[in-house]
Coordinates of C-alpha atoms and ligand atoms in Angstrom, one line a residue:
X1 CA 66.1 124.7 1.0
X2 CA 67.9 121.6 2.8
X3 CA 71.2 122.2 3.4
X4 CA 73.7 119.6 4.5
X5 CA 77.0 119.5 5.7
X6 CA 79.8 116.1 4.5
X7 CA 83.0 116.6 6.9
X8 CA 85.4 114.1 4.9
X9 CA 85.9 113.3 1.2
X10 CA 87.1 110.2 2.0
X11 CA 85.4 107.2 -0.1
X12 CA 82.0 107.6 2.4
X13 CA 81.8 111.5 2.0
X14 CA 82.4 110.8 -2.5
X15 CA 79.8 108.3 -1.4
X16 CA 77.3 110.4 -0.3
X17 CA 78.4 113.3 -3.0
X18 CA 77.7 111.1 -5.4
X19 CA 74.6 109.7 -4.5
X20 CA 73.1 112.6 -4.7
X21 CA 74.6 113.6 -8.2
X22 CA 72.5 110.0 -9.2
X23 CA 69.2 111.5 -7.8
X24 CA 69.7 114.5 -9.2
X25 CA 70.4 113.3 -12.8
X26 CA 67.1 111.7 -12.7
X27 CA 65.4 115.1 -11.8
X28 CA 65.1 115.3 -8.1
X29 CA 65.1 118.2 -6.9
X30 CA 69.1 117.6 -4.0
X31 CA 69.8 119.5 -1.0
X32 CA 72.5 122.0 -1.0
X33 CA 75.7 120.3 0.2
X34 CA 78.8 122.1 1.8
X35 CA 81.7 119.4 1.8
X36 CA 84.6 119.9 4.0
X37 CA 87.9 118.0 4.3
X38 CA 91.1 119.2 6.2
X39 CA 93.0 117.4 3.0
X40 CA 94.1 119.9 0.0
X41 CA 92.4 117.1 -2.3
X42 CA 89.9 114.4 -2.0
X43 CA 90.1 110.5 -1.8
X44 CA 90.6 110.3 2.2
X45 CA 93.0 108.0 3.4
X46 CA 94.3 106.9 -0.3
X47 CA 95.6 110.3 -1.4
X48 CA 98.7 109.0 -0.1
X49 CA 101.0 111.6 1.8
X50 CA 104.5 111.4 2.3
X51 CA 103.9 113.7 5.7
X52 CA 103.5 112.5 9.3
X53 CA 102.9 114.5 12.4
X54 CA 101.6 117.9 11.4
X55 CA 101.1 119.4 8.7
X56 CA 102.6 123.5 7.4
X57 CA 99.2 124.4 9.2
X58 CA 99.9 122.6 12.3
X59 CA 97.3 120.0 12.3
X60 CA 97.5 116.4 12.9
X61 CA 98.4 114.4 9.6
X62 CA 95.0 112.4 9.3
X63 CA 96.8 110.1 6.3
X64 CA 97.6 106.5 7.4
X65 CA 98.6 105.3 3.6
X66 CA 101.8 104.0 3.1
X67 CA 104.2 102.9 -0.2
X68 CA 103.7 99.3 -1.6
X69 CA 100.2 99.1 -0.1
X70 CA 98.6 96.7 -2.3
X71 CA 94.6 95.9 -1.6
X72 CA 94.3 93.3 1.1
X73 CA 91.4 91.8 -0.1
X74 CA 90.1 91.4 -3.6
X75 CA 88.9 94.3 -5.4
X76 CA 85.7 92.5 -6.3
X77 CA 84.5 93.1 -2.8
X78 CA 84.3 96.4 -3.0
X79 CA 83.4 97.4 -6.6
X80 CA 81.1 100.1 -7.0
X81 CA 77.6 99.0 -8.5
X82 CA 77.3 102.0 -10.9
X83 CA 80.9 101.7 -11.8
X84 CA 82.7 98.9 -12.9
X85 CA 87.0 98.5 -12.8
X86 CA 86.2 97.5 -16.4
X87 CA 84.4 100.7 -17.1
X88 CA 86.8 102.7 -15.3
X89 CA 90.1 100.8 -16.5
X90 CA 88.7 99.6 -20.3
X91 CA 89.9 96.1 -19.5
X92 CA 89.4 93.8 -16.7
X93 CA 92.3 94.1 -14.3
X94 CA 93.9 92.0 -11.7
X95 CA 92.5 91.3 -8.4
X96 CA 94.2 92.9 -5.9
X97 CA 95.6 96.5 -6.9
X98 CA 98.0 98.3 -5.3
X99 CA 96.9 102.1 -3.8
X100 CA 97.6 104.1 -6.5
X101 CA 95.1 101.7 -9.0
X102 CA 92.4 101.7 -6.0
X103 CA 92.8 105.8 -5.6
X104 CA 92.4 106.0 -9.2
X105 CA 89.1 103.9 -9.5
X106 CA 88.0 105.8 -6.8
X107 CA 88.1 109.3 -8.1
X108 CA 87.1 108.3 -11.4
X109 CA 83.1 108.7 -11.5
X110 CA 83.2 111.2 -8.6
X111 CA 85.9 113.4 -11.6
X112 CA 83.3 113.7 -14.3
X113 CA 80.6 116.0 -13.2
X114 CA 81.2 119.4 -11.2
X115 CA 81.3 117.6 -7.4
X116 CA 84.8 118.7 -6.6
X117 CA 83.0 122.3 -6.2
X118 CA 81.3 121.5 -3.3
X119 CA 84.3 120.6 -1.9
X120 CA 86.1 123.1 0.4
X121 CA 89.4 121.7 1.0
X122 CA 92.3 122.4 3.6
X123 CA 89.0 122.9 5.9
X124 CA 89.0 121.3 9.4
X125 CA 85.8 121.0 10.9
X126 CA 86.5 121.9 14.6
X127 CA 83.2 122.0 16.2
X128 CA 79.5 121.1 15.7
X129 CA 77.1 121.8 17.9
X130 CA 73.1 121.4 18.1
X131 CA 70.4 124.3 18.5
X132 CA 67.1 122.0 18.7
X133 CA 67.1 122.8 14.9
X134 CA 70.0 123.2 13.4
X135 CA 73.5 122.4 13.3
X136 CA 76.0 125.2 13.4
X137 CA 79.0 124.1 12.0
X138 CA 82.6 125.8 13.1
X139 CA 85.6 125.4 10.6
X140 CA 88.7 126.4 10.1
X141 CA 90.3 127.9 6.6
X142 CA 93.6 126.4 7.1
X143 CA 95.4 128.4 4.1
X144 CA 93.7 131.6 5.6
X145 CA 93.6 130.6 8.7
X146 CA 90.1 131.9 9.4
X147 CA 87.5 130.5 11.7
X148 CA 83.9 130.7 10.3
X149 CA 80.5 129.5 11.1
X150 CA 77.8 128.3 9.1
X151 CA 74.4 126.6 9.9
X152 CA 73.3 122.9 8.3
X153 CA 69.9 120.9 8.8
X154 CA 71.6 117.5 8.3
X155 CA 75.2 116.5 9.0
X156 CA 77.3 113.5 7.5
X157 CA 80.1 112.5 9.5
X158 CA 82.7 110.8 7.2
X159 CA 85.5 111.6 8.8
X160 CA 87.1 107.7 8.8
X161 CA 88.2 106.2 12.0
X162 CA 91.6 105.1 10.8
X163 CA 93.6 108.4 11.4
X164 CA 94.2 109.0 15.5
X165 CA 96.7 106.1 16.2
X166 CA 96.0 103.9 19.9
X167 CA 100.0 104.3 21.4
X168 CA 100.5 101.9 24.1
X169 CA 103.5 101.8 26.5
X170 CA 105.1 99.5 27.7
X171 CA 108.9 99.2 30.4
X172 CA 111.5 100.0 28.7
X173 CA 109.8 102.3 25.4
X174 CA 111.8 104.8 27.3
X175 CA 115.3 103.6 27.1
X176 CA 114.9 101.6 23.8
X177 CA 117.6 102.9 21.7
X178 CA 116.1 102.3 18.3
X179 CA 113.1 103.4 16.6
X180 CA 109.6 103.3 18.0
X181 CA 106.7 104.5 15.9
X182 CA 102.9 103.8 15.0
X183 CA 101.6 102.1 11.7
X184 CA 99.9 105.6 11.3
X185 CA 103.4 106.9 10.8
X186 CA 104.6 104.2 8.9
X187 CA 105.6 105.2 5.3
X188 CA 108.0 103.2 3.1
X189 CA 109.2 99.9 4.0
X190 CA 112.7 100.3 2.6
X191 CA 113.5 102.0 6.0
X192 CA 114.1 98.9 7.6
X193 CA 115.9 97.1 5.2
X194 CA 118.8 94.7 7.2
X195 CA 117.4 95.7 10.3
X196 CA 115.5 93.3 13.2
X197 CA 111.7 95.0 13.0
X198 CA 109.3 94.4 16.1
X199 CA 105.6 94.4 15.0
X200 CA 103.4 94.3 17.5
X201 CA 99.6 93.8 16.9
X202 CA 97.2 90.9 15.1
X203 CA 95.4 92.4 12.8
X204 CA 95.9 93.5 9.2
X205 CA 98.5 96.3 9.7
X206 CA 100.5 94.1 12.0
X207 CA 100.0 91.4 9.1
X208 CA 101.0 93.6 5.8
X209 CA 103.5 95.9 7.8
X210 CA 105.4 92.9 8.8
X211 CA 105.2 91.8 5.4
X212 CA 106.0 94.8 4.2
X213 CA 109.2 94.9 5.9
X214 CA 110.1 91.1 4.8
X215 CA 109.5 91.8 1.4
X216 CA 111.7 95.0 0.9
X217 CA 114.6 93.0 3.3
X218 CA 114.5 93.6 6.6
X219 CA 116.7 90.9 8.7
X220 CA 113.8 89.8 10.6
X221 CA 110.4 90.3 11.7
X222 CA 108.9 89.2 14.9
X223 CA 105.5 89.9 15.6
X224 CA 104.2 90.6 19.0
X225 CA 100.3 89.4 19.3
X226 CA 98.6 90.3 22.2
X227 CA 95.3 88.0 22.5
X228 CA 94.9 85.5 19.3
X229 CA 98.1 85.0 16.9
X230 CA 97.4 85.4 12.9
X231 CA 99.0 81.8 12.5
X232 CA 99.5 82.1 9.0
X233 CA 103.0 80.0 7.6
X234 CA 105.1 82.8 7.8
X235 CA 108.2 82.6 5.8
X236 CA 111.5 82.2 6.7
X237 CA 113.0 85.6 8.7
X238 CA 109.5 86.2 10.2
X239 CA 107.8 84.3 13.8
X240 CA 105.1 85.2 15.6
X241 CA 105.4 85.4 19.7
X242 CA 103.3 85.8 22.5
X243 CA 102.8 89.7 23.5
X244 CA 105.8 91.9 24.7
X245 CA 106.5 92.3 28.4
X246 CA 109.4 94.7 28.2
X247 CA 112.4 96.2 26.6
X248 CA 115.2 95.9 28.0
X249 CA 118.0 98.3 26.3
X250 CA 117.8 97.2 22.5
X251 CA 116.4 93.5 24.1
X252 CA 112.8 92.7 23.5
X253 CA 111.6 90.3 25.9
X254 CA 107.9 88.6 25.3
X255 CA 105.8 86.7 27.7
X256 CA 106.4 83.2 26.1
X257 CA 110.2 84.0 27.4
X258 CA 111.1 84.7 23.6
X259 CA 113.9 87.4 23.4
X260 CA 114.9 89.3 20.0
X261 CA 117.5 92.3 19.6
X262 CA 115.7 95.0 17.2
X263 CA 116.5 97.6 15.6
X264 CA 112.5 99.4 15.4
X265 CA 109.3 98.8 17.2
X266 CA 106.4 99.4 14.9
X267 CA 102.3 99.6 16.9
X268 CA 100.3 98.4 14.8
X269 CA 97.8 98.5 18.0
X270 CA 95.0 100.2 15.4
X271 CA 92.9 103.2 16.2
X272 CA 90.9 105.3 18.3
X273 CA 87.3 106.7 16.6
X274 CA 88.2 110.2 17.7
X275 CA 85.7 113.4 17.1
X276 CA 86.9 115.8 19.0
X277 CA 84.5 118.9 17.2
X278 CA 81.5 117.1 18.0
X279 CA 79.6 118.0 20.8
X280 CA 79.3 115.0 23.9
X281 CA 75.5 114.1 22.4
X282 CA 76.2 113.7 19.4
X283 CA 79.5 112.1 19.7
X284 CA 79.9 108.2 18.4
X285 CA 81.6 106.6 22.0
X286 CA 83.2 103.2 20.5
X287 CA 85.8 100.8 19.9
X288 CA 86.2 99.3 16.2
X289 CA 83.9 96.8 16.3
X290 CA 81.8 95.6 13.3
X291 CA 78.4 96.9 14.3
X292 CA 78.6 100.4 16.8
X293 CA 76.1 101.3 19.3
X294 CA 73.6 103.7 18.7
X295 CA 73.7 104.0 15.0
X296 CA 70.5 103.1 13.2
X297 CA 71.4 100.7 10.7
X298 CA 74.6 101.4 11.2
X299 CA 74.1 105.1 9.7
X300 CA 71.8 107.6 11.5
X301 CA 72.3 108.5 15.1
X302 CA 69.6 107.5 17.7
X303 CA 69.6 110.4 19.7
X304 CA 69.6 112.6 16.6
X305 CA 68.0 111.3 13.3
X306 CA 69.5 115.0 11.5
X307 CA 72.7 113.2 12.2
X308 CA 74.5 110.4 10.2
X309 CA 77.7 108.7 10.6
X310 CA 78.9 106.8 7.0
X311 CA 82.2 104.2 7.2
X312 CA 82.4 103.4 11.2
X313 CA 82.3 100.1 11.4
X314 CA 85.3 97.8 10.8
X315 CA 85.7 96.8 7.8
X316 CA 85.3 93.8 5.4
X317 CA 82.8 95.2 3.2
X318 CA 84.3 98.9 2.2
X319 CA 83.0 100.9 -1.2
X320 CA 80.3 99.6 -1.9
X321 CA 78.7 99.4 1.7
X322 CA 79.5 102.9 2.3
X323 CA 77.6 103.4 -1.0
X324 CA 75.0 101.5 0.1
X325 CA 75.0 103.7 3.7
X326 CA 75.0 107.1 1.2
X327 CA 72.4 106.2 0.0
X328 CA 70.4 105.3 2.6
X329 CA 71.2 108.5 4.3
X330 CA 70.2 110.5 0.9
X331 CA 66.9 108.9 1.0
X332 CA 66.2 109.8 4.5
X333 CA 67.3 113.2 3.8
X334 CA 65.2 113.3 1.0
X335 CA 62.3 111.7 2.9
X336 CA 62.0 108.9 0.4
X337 CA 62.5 106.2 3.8
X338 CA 61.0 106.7 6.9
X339 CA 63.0 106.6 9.9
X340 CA 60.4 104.4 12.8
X341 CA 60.0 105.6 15.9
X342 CA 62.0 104.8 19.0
X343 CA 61.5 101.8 20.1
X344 CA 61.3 100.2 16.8
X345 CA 65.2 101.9 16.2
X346 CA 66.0 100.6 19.8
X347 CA 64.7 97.0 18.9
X348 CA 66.4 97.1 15.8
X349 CA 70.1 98.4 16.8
X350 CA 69.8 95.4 19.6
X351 CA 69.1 93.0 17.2
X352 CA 72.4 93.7 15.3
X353 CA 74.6 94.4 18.3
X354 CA 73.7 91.6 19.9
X355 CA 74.1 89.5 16.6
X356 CA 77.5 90.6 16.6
X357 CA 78.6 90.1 20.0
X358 CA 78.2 86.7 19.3
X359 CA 80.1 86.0 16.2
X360 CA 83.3 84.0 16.7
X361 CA 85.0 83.6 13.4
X362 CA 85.9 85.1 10.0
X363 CA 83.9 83.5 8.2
X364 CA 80.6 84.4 10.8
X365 CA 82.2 88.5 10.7
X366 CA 81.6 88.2 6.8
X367 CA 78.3 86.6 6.9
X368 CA 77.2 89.1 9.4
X369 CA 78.7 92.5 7.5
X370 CA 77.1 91.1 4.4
X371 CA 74.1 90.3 5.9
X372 CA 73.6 94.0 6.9
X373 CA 75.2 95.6 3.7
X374 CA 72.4 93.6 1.7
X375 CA 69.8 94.7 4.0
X376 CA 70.9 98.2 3.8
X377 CA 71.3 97.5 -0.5
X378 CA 67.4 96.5 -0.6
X379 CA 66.0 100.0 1.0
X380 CA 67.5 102.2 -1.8
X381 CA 67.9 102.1 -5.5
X382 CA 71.5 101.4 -4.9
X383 CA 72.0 99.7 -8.6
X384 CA 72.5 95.7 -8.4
X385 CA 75.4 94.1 -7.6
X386 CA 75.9 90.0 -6.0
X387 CA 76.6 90.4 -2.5
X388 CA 76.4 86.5 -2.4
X389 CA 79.3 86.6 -4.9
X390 CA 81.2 88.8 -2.6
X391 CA 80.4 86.6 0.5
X392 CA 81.4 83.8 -1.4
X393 CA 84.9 85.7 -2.6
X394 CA 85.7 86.9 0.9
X395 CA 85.8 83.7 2.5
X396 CA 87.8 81.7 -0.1
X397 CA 90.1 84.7 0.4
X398 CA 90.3 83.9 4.1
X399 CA 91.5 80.5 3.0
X400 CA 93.8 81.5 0.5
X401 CA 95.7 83.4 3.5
X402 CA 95.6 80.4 5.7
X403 CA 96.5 78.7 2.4
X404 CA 99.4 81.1 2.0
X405 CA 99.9 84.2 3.4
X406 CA 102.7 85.4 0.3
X407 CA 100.6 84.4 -2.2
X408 CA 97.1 85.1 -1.9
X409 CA 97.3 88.3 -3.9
X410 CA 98.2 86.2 -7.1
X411 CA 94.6 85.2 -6.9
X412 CA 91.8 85.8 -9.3
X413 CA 87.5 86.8 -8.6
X414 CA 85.4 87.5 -10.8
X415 CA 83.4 90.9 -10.9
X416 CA 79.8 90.6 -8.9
X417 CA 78.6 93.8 -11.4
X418 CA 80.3 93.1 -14.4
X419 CA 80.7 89.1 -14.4
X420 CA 84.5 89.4 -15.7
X421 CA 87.1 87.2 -14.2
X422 CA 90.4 89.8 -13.0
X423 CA 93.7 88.5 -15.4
X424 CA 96.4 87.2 -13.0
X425 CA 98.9 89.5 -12.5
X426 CA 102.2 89.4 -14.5
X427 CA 104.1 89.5 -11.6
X428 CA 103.7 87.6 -8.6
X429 CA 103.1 89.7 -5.1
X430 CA 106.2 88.6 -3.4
X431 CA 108.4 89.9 -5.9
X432 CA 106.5 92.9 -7.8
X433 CA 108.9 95.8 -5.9
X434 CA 107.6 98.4 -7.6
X435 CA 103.8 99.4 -7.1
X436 CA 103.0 101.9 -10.1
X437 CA 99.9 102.4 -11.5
X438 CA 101.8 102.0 -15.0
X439 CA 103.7 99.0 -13.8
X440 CA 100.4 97.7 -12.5
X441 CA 98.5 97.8 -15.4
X442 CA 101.2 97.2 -18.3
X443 CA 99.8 93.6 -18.9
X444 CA 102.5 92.7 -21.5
X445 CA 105.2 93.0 -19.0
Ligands
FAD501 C1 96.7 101.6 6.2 C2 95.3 101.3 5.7 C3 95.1 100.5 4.6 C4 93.8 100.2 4.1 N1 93.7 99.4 3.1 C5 92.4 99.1 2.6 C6 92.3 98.2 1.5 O1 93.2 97.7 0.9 N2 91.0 98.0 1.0 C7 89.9 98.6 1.6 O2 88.8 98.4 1.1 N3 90.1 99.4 2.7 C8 91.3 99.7 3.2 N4 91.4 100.5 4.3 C9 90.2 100.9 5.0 C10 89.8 102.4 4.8 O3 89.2 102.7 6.0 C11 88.8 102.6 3.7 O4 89.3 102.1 2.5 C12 88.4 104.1 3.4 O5 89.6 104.9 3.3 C13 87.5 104.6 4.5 O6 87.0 105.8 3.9 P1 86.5 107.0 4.9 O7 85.9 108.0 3.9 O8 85.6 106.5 5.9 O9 87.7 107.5 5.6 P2 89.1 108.2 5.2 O10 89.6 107.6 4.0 O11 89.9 108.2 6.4 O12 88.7 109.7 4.8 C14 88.2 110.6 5.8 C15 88.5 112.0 5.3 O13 87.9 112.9 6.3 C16 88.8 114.0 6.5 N5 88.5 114.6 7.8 C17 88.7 114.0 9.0 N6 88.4 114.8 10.0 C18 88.0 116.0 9.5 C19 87.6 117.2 10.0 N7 87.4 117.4 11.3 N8 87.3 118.2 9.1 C20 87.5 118.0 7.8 N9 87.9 116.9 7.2 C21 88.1 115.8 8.0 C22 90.2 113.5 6.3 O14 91.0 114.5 5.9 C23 89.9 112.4 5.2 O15 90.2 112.9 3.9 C24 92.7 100.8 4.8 C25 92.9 101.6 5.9 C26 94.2 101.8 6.4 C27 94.4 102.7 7.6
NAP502 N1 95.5 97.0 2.4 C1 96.2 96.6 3.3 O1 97.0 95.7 3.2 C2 96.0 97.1 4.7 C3 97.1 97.3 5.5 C4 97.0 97.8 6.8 C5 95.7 98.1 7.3 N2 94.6 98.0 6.5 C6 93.3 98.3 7.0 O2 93.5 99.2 8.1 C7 92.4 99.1 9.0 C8 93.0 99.1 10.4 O3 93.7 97.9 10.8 P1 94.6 97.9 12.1 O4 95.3 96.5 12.1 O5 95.5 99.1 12.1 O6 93.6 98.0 13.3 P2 92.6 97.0 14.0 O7 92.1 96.0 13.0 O8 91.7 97.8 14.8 O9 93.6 96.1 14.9 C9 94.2 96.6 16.1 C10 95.2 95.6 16.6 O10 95.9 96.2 17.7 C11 96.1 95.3 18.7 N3 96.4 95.9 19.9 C12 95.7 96.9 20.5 N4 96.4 97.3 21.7 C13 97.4 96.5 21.8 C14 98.5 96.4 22.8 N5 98.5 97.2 23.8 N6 99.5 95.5 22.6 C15 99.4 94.7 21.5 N7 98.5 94.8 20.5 C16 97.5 95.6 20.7 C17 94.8 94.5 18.7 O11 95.0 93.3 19.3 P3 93.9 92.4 20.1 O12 93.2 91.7 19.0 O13 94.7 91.6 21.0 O14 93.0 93.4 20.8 C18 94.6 94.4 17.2 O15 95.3 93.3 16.7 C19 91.7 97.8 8.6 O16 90.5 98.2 8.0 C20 92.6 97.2 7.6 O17 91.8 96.5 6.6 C21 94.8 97.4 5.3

């Protein structure tokens, strides 16, 4: 029998778990599947921990979750196809969730069959190495601590790429007598409450870290871009400046000549895709780009078809691309599609990377990611779900930010599987302080 190896249950290894609980409930005859995940429960990156460095085993905290993380883009993007938010919450919710509604949803079709026995948790995956036929697998029982070995014909990498932080320096870290950590590290907001916060960065956890801090009151925010600013309106007690050159004692002084006192320096300078148990061919080499060299429609590695990567690109498409990724890589494994030979998989890989390299704007990113989540969508029987809907929802989200950055979470979509439109909230983003689930869904607040 087929046996096949899921290191992560993140959202992309529940994908690929439950893809193949759906084949199996129509009477295909599934692999057997060993799933590991360093975690002592599932859900990845959204079974929020409150721990950062390592952890009472003395490995690196992968968790990069914070308190008060609210979805940054509608929930309607990423819905699952085979499972609605109104079949998992009974109602149509609001649009934009905070983590402990998304973590929820998440777990709640992968809960009701027996998956969570495949599942070998506090389990590090430490190397993976191939025969010429086989994988063999080395992990690590972290509650044991036992190394062991096993042997796999197919391995899913779903390890996420949002867990090893990128640390810059720069003059002056050394000497800066305040606090300097990494978004990775970054738990609860609250922390820097009356206190003049550095962000440096321009993507999205430079943009909701700073906003983090602003909402929960720290004295000011000053973010620190290093190529293209956000340029949203930021409000009052936040600016954005043109990247830092050095610190000098608690002084930060940026390259436009700006100079701010602070208090805490928080990198938000994103993440390196870091697999240090695979071996150096098998090994994905890249930054976070939205379409990764050498993966086969984004999923199966070129120089090894037996080995599939699920959740690597960046991301504006989440759930329900990795879903559509599972099962693609279930139906290879199950030799429903046919993988083409060489050059056809060279031809094609160019196509897409080259696509990409030339895309200059949001709106062109989503076109593109959406473009290749549909294509992905039409080679399985991935149920059906309007990706045109979600193209059309993530770029009137884009305006809403340039709109307003503190209020596009007030904003209602409408479901692309389900057709219902998400309630507005009944409290407005910018002053709902406390994130609940409870709170959250308590619509006669
Ligand atoms: C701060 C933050 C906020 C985000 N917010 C959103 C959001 O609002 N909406 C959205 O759609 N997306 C968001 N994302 C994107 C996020 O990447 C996806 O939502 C999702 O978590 C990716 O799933 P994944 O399974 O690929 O990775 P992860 O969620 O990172 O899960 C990977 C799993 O693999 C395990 N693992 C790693 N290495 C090993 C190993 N060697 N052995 C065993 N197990 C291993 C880890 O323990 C983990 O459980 C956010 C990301 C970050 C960092
Ligand atoms: N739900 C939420 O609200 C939420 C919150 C946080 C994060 N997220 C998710 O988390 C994921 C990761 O986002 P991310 O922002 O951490 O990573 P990212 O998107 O990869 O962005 C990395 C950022 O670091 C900057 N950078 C790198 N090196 C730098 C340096 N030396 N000095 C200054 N800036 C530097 C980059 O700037 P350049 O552009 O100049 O290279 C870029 O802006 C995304 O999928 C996002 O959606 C979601």
């Amino acid at each position: 029998m087929t046996k096949i190896a899921i290191i992560g249950a993140g959202p992309c290894g529940l994908s690929m778990l439950r893809s193949f609980e759906q084949a199996e409930k129509k009477g295909e005859k599934i692999p057997e599947i060993v799933c590991f995940d360093k975690q002592d429960d599932w859900g990845g990156l959204w079974n929020y921990s409150w721990r950062t460095g390592s952890d009472q085993y003395g490995d690196p905290v992968p968790n990069s979750m914070y308190r008060y993380l609210w979805s940054n883009g509608p929930k309607e993007c990423l819905e699952f196809a085979d499972y609605s938010f109104d079949e998992h919450f009974g109602k149509p919710i609001p649009s934009f969730p905070p983590r402990e509604v998304l973590y929820d949803y998440i777990l709640g079709r992968v809960k009701k069959g027996n998956l969570k026995d495949k599942v070998k948790f506090n389990t590090s995956v430490t190397n993976v190495m191939y025969d010429g036929n086989n994988f063999e697998l080395t992990y690590r029982d972290k509650k044991n601590n036992k190394i062991l070995k096993d042997v796999f014909d197919y391995v899913i990498v779903s390890t996420g790429h949002f867990s090893v932080p990128f640390i810059p320096e720069y003059p002056g870290m050394k000497s800066f007598p305040g606090r300097i950590m990494h978004s990775h590290d970054f738990r609860d907001a609250e922390e820097f409450r009356d206190k003049n916060v550095i962000v440096l960065g321009s993507s999205y956890s430079a943009e909701d870290v700073a906003l983090q801090c602003h909402k929960y009151g720290a004295k000011s925010v000053t973010i620190g871009y290093r190529h293209n600013p956000m340029g949203f309106k930021w409000p009052n007690g936040m600016k954005e400046v043109f990247h830092l050159d050095r610190l000098e004692g608690n002084k930060a002084i940026f390259k436009d000549g700006h100079e701010q006192v602070a208090d805490a320096i928080i990198l938000c300078t994103g993440y390196l895709h870091h697999f240090p148990f695979l071996s150096e061919d098998l090994k994905l080499n890249t930054v976070n780009r939205l379409y990764p060299p050498k993966l086969y429609k984004g999923v199966v590695w070129q120089n090894n078809h037996k080995l599939m990567y699920l959740g690597m690109q960046d991301q504006f498409h989440t759930f329900n691309m990795f879903d559509c990724q599972a099962w693609f890589a279930r139906d290879i494994i199950m030799k429903k599609i046919k993988i083409p030979d060489n050059s056809e998989i060279e031809k094609d890989i160019n196509k897409w990377v080259s696509m990409e390299e030339k895309l200059e704007n949001p709106d062109q990113m989503i076109d593109f990611q959406t473009e290749y989540t549909k294509e992905l969508h039409s080679l399985s029987d991935y149920p059906k779900i309007d990706f045109e809907l979600i193209r059309k929802h993530f770029k009137e989200w884009e305006h809403h930010k340039v709109e307003n950055i503190m209020t596009y979470r007030n904003k209602s979509f409408s479901s692309p599987v389900t057709g219902s439109i998400g309630p507005v909230h009944h409290t407005p983003w910018e002053t709902a302080m406390d994130d609940s689930l409870k709170v959250f869904l308590d619509q006669k607040k």
